[in-house]
Short mmCIF file of C-alpha atoms and ligand atoms in Angstrom, two decimals:
data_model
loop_
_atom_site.label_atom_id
_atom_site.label_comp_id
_atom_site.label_asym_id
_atom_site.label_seq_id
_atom_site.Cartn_x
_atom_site.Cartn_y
_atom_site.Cartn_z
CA UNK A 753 45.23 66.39 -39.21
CA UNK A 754 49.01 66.52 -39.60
CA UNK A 755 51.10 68.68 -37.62
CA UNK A 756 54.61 69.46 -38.41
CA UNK A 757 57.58 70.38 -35.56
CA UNK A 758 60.10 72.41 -36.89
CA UNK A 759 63.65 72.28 -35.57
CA UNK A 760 63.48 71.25 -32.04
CA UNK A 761 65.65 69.27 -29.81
CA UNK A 762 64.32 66.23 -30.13
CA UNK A 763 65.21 63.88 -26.67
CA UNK A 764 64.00 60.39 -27.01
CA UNK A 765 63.92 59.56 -23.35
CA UNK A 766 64.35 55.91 -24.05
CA UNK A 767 67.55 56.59 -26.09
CA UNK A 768 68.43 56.65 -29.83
CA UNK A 769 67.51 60.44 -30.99
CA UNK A 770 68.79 63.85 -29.88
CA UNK A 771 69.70 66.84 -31.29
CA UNK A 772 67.96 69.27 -33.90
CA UNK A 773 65.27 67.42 -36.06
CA UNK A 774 61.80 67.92 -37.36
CA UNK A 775 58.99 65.86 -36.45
CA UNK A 776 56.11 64.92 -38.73
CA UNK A 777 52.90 63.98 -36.66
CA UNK A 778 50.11 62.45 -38.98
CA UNK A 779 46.82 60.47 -37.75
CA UNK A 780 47.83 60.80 -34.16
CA UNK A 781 51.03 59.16 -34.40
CA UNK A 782 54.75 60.08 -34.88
CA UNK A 783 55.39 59.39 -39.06
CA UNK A 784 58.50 60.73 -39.16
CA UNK A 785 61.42 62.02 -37.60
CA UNK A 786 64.25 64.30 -39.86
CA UNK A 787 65.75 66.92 -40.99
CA UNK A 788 63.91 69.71 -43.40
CA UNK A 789 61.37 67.70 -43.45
CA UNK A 790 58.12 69.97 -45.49
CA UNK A 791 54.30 68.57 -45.93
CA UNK A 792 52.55 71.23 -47.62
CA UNK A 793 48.76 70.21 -45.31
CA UNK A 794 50.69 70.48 -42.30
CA UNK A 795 50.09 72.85 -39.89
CA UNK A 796 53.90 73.87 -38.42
CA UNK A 797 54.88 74.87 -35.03
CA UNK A 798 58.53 76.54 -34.63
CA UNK A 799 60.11 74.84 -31.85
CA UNK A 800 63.29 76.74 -32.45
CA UNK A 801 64.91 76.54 -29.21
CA UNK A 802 62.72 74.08 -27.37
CA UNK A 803 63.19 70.32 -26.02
CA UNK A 804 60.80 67.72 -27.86
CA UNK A 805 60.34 65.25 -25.96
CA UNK A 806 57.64 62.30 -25.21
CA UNK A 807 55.15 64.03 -23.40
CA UNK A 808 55.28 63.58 -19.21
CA UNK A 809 53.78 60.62 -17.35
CA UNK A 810 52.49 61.11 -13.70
CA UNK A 811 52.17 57.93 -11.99
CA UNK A 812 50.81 58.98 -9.08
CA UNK A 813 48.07 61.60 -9.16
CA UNK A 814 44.45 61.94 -7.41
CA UNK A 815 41.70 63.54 -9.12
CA UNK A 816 38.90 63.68 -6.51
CA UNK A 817 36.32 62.48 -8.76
CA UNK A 818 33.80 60.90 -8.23
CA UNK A 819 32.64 61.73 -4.68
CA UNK A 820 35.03 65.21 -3.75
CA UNK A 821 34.23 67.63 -7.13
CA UNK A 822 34.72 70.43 -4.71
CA UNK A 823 38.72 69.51 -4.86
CA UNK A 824 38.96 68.72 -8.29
CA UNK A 825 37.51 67.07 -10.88
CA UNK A 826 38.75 64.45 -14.01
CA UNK A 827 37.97 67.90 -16.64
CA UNK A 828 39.93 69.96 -14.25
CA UNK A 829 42.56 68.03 -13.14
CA UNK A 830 43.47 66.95 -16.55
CA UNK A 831 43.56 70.37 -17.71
CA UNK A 832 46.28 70.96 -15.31
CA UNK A 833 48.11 67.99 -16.45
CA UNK A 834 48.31 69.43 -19.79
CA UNK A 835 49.51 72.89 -18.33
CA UNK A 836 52.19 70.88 -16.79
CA UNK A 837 53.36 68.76 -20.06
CA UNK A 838 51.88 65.60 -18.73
CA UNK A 839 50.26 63.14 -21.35
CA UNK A 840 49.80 60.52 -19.31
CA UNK A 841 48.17 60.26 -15.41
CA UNK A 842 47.19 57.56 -13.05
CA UNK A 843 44.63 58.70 -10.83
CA UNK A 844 44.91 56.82 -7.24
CA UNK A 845 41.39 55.03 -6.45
CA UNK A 846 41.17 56.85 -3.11
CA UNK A 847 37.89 58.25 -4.43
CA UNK A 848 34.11 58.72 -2.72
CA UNK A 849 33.14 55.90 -3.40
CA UNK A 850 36.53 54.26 -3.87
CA UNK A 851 37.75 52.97 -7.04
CA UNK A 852 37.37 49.21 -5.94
CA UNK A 853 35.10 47.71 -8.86
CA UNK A 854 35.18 47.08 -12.61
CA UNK A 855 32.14 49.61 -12.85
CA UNK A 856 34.06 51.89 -11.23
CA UNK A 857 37.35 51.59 -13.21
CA UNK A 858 35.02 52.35 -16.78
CA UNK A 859 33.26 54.90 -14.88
CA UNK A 860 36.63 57.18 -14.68
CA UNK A 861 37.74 55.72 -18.59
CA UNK A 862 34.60 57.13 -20.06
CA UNK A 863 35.05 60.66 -17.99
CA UNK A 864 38.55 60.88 -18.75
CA UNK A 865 37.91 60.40 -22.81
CA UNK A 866 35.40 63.52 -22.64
CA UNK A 867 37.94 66.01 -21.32
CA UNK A 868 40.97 67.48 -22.84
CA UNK A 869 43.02 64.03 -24.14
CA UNK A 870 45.17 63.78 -21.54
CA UNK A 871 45.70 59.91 -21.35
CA UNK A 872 44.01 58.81 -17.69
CA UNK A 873 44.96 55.29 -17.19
CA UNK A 874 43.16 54.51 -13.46
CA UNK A 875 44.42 52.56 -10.74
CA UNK A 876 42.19 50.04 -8.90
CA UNK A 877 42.08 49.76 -4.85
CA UNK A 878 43.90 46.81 -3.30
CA UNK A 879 41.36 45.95 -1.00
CA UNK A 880 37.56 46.77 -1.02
CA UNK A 881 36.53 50.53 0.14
CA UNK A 882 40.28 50.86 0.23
CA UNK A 883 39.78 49.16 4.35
CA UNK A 884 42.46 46.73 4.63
CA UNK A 885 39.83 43.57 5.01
CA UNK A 886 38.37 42.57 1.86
CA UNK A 887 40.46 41.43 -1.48
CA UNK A 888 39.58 43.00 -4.67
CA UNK A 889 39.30 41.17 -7.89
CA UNK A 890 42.40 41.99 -9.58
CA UNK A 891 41.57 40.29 -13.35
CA UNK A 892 38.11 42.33 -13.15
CA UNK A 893 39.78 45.19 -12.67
CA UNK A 894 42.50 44.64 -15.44
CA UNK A 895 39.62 43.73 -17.65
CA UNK A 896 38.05 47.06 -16.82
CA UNK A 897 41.38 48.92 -18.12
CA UNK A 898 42.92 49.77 -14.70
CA UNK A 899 46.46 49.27 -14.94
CA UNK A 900 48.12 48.84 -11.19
CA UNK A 901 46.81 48.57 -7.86
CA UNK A 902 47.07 50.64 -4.87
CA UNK A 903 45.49 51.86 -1.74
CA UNK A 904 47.15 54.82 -1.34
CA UNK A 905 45.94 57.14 1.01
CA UNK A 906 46.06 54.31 3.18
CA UNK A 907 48.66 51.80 3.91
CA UNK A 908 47.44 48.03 3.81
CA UNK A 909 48.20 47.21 6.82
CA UNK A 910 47.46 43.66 6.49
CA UNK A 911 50.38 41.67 5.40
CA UNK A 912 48.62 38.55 4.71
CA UNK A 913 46.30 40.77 1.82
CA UNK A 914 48.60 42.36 0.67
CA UNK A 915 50.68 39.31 -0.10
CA UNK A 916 47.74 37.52 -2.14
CA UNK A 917 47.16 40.65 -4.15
CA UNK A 918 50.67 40.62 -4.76
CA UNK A 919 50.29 37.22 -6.33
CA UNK A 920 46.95 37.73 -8.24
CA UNK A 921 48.01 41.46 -9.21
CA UNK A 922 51.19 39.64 -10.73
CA UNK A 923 49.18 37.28 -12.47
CA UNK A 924 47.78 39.96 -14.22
CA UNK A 925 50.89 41.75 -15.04
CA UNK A 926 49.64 44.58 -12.73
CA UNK A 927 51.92 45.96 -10.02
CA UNK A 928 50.84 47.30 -6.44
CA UNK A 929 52.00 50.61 -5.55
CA UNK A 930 52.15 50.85 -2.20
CA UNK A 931 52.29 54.06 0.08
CA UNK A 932 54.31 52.75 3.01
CA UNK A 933 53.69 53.97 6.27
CA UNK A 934 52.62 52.19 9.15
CA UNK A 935 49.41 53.56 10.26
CA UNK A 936 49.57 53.07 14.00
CA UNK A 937 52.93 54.61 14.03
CA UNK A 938 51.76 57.76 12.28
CA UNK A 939 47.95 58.43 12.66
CA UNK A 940 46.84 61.25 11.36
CA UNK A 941 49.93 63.47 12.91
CA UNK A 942 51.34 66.42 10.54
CA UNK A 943 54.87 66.48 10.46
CA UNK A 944 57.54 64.52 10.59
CA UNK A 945 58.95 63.39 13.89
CA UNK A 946 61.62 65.28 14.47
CA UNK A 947 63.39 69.08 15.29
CA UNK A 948 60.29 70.47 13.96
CA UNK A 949 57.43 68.45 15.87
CA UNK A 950 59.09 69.03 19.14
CA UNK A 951 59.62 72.50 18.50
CA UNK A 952 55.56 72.59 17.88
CA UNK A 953 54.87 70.78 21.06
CA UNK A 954 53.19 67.78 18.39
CA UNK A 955 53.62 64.46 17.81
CA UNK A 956 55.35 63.12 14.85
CA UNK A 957 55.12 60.64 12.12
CA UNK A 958 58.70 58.81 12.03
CA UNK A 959 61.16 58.04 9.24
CA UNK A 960 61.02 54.34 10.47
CA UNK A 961 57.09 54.04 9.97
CA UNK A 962 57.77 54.21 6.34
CA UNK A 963 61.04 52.32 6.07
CA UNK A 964 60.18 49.15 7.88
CA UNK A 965 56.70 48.88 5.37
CA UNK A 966 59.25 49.39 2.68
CA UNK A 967 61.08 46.69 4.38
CA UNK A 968 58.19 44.53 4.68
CA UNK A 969 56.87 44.83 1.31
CA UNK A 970 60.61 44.51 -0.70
CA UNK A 971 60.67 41.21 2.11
CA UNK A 972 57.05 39.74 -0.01
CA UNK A 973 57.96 41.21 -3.30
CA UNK A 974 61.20 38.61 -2.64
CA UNK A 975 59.28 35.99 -1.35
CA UNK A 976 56.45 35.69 -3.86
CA UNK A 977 58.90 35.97 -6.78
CA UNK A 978 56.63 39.54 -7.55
CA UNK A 979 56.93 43.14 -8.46
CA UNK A 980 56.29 45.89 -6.23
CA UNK A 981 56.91 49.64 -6.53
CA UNK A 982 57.18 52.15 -3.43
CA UNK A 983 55.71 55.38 -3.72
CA UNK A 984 56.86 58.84 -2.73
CA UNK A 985 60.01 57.27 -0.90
CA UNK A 986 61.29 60.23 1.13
CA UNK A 987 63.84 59.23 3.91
CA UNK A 988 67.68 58.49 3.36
CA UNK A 989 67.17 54.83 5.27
CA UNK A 990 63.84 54.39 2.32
CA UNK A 991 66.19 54.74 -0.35
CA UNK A 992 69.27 52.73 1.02
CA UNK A 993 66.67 49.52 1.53
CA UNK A 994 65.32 49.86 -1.85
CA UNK A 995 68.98 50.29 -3.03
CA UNK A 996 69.88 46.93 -1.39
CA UNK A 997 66.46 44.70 -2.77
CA UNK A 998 67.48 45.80 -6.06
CA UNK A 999 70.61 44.84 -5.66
CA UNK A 1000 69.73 41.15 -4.72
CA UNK A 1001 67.63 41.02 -7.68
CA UNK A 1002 64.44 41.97 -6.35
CA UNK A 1003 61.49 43.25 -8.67
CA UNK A 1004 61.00 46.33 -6.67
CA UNK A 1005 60.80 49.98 -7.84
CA UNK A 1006 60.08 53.32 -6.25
CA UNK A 1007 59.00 57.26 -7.03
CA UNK A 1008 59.77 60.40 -5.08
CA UNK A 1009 57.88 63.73 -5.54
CA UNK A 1010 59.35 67.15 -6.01
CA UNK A 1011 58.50 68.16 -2.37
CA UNK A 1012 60.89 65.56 -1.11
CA UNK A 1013 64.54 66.59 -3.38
CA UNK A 1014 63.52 70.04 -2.36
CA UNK A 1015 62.15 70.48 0.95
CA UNK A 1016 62.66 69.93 4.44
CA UNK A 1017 60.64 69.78 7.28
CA UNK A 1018 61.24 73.32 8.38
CA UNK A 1019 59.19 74.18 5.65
CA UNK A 1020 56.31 73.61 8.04
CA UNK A 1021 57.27 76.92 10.14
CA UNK A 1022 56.89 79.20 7.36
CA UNK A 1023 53.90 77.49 5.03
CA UNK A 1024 51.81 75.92 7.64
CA UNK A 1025 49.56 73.57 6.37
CA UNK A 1026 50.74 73.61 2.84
CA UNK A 1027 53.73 71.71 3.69
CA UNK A 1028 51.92 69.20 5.05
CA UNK A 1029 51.87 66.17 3.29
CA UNK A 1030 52.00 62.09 3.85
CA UNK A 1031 54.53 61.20 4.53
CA UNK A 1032 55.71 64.22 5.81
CA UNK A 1033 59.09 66.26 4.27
CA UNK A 1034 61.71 65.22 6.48
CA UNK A 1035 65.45 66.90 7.29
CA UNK A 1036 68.26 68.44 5.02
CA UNK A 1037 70.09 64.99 4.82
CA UNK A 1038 67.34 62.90 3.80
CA UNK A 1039 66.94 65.72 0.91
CA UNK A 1040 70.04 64.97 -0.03
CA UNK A 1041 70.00 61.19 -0.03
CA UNK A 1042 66.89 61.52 -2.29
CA UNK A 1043 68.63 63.43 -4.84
CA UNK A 1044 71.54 60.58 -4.85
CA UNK A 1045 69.24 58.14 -5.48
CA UNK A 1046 67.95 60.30 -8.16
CA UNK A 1047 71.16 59.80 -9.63
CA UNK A 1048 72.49 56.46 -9.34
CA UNK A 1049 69.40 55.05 -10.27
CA UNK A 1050 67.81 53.67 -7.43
CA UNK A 1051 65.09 56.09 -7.45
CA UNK A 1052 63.20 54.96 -11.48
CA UNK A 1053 60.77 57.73 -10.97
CA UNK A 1054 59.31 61.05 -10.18
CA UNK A 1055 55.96 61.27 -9.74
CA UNK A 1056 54.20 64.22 -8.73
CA UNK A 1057 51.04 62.45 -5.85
CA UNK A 1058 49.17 65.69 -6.96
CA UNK A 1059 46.15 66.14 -3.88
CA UNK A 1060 44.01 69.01 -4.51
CA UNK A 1061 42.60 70.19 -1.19
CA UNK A 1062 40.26 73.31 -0.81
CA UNK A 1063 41.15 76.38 0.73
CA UNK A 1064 38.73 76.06 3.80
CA UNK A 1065 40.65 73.00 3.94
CA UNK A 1066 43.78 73.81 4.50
CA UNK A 1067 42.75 77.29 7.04
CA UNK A 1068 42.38 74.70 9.27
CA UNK A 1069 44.69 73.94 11.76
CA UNK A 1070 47.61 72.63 11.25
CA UNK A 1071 46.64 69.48 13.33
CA UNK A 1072 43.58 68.59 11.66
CA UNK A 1073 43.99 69.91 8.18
CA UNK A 1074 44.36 67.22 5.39
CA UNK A 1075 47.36 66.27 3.77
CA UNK A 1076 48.87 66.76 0.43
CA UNK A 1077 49.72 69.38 -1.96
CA UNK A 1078 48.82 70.03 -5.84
CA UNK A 1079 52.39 69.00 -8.56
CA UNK A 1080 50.95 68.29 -11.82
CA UNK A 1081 51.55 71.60 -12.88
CA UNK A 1082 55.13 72.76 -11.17
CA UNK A 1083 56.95 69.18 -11.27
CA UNK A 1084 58.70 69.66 -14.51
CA UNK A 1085 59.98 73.25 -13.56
CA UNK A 1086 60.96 72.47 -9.86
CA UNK A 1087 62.65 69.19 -11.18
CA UNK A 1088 64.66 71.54 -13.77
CA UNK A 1089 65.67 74.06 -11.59
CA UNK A 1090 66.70 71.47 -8.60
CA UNK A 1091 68.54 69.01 -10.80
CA UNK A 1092 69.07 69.72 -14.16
CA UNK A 1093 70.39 73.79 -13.84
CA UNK A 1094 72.14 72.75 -10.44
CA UNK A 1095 74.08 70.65 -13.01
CA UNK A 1096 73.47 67.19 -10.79
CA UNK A 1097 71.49 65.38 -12.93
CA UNK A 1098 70.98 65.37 -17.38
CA UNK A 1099 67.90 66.53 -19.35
CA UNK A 1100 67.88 63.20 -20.63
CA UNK A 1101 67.62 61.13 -17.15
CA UNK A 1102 65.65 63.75 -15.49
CA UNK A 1103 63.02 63.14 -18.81
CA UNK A 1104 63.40 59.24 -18.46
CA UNK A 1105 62.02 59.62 -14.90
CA UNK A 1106 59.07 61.68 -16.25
CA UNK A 1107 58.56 59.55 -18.96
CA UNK A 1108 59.58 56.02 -20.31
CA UNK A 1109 60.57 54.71 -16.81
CA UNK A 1110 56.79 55.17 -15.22
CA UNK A 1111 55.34 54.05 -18.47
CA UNK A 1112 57.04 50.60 -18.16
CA UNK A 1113 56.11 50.09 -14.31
CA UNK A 1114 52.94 50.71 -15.36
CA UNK A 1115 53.56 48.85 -18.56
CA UNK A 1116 51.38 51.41 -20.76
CA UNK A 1117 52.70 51.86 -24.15
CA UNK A 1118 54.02 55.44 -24.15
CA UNK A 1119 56.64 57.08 -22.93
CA UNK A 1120 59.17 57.39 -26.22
CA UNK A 1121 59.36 59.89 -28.85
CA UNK A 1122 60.21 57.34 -31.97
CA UNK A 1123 58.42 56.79 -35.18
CA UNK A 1124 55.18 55.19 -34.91
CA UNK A 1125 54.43 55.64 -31.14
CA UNK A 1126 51.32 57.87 -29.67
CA UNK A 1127 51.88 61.29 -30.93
CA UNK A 1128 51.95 62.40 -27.57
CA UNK A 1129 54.54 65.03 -26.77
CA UNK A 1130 55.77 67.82 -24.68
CA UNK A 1131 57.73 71.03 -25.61
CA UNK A 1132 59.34 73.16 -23.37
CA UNK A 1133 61.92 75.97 -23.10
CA UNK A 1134 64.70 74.63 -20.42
CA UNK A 1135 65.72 77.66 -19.29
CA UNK A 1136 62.95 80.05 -19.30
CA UNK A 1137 62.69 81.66 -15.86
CA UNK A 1138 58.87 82.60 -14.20
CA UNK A 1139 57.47 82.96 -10.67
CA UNK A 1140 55.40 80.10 -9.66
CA UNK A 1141 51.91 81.97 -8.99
CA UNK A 1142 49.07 79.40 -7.30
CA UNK A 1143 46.53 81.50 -9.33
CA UNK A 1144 47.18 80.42 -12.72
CA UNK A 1145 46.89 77.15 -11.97
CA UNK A 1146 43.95 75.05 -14.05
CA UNK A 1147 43.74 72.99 -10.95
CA UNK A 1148 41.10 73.59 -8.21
CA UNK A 1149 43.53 73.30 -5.99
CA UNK A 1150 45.57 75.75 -5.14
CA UNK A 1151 47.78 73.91 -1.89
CA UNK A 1152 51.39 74.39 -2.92
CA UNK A 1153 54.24 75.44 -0.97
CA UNK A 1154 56.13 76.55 -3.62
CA UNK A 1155 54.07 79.89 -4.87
CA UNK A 1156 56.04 82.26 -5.03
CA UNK A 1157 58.97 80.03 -6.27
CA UNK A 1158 61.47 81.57 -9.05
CA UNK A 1159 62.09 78.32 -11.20
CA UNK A 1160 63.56 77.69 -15.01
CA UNK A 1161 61.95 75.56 -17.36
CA UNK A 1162 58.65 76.41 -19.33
CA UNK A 1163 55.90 74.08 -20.79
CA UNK A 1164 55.41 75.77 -24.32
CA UNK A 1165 52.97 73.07 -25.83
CA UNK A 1166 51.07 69.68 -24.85
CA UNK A 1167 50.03 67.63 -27.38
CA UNK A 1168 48.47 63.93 -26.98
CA UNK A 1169 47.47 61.90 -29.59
CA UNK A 1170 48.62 64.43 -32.40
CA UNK A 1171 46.32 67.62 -30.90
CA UNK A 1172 47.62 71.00 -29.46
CA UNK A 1173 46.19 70.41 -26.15
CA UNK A 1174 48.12 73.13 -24.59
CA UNK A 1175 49.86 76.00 -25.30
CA UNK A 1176 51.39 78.65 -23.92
CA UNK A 1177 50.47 82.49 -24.73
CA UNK A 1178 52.53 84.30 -22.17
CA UNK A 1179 54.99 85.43 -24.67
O1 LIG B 1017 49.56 63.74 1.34
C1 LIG B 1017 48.84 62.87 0.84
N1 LIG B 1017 47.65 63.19 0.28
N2 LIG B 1017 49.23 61.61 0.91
C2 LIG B 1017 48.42 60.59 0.55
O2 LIG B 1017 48.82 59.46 0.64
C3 LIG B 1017 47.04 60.86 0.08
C4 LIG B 1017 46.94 62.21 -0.47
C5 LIG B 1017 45.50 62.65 -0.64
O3 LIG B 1017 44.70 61.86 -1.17
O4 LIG B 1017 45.19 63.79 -0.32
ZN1 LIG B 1018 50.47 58.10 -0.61
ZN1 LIG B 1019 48.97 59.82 -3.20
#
């Protein structure tokens, strides 16, 4: 099947194209890129108006399945990827049972190719039931297609593991992402430590829990001569340490979520338990320090660490319900309307962040709109403005703090591997 995109604006996030071309998609990859170009067996879709660009990667995602179905599922949760214009996910292996074996790895491969064609490219645990004690086999689980290592969910608390799965992962050409918090400093509290958890009367998780693990793991990155990358960094101190590693040269890169260049920690006051999340959303300054190093660089990615929770769930108390918050579906219109119409950050490096720069730390071949790469693509309308509205989400989960949200930016169509695999029929 050959599909034919008429007179978009074509962004190559990697560089080289822009402006208004066709592009010819033919056997699931890009054939051409042109102007006026015509194939009489193609079908056509008028992009008049809209950004074509490589379609999104999420780096950081959970899908629930196997083991929590109840929260979300692979079918469902790569729906909502493809209502949000993402191509490409990595599911965390935080799973029941946890993704910790080769087994496991093909398990979520062969589940992920019967749902929509949204690329799912798995990430195996660290350490064995994700518990800090036991290595994994690294090679087994590169062999089995996973594509990075993590225990997210959970810190690894034990430096000397985490150093020789820094060496074997890098043997493999597979990096660790690592959710840095130290676990005795932050429990299982809710919010950051802070205004906010004194005002509640609760304790707090601190900003220098996460910052010193950063700390630690840029420190072994250095030392082993290997690559790490730090996920959701969300603290002004996170992002001057990762500022300074890469400045000495050190192989270490890092994501941050929408939640943290938009929110704060007062958030907690007015949505309860749906601003809850680990780690927590911190104060006004550290918001502000996140969106600098959005811009100069330091930050390579935004990911959306999409956690589907059930309702039930989150009723609880604010105390004991769990973290997290769904993204796949609002990133790309939050991260518009906070950065690119604010006019502090380009369509083009806002894109790169979404795109080409998670697919090389995860060193899967997409990412770019050029000929001869995956057809996979996402077109959107920049400017369109809608009302963020939890209910029309394909996700089971329905945890966001930003419902209700006016944003600009609309996903119009989600293609991956040369098929419509979304589209929009609002209007
Ligand atoms: O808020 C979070 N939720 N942070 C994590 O690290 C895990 C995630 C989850 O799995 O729900
Ligand atoms: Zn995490
Ligand atoms: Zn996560």
């Amino acid at each position: 099947m050959k599909l034919l995109i008429k007179r978009g604006r074509v962004i190559d996030p990697a560089g080289g194209i822009g402006g208004v071309m066709d592009v010819l998609i033919e056997d699931g990859k890009v054939a051409i890129i042109g102007s006026e170009l015509s194939d009489p067996y193609a079908i056509e879709i008028n992009a008049k108006g809209l950004m074509v660009s490589a379609g999104l990667v999420d780096m950081h995602v959970h899908l629930r399945e196997p083991g929590q179905e109840y929260k979300e599922d692979i079918t469902t949760g790569t729906l909502a990827a493809a209502h949000g214009g993402f191509t490409s996910i990595a599911p965390m292996p935080n799973t029941t049972p946890v993704t910790d074996s080769p087994e496991r790895i093909q398990y979520i491969r062969e589940r992920a190719s019967q749902c929509c064609g949204v690329n799912v490219w798995p990430i195996g645990a660290v350490s064995v039931g994700e518990q800090g004690q036991e290595e994994t086999d690294p090679k087994a689980l590169k062999e089995a297609g996973a594509v990075a290592l993590s225990d997210d969910g959970v810190p690894v608390m034990n430096a000397d593991l985490m150093r020789n799965q820094l060496m074997k992962a890098h043997r493999q050409g597979m990096v660790i992402l690592a959710h840095s918090e130290d676990i005795n400093m932050v429990r299982n509290y809710a919010v950051n430590e802070g205004r906010v958890s004194r005002q509640l009367g609760i304790p707090g998780r601190p900003g220098i829990a996460e910052e010193y693990m950063i700390m630690r793991d840029a420190m072994l990155a250095e030392e082993t001569g290997t690559a790490v990358h730090i996920c959701h960094i969300s603290t002004a101190k996170s992002v001057d340490i990762v500022r300074r590693y890469k400045k000495r040269g050190v192989r270490i890169t890092c994501e941050t979520c929408p939640q943290y260049f938009t929110l704060a920690e007062d958030e907690i006051l007015t949505k309860g338990t749906l601003a809850r999340v680990n780690p927590p959303l911190r104060t006004s300054s550290d918001v502000d320090a996140i969106i600098k190093g959005l811009q100069d660089g330091t930050i390579d990615a935004i990911a959306t660490d999409h956690a589907p929770h059930a309702a039930e769930e989150k009723a609880r108390p604010l105390e004991t319900a769990p973290s997290g918050m769904v993204g796949l579906e609002t990133a790309l219109a939050i991260s518009l309307t906070a950065l690119y119409h604010t006019g502090r950050m380009s369509l083009s490096d806002i894109l790169r962040k979404m795109t080409v720069n998670p697919a090389n730390i995860l060193g899967i071949p997409r990412g770019r709109l050029a000929v001869g790469c995956a057809a996979d693509l996402v077109l959107f309308d920049p400017d369109e403005r809608w009302t963020i509205d939890p209910e029309e989400f394909y996700s089971k989960g329905r945890n966001t703090p930003f419902g209700g949200m006016q944003v600009r930016g609309r996903v119009k169509y989600t293609i991956a591997g040369g098929k419509v695999i979304y589209q929009d029929k609002s209007n």
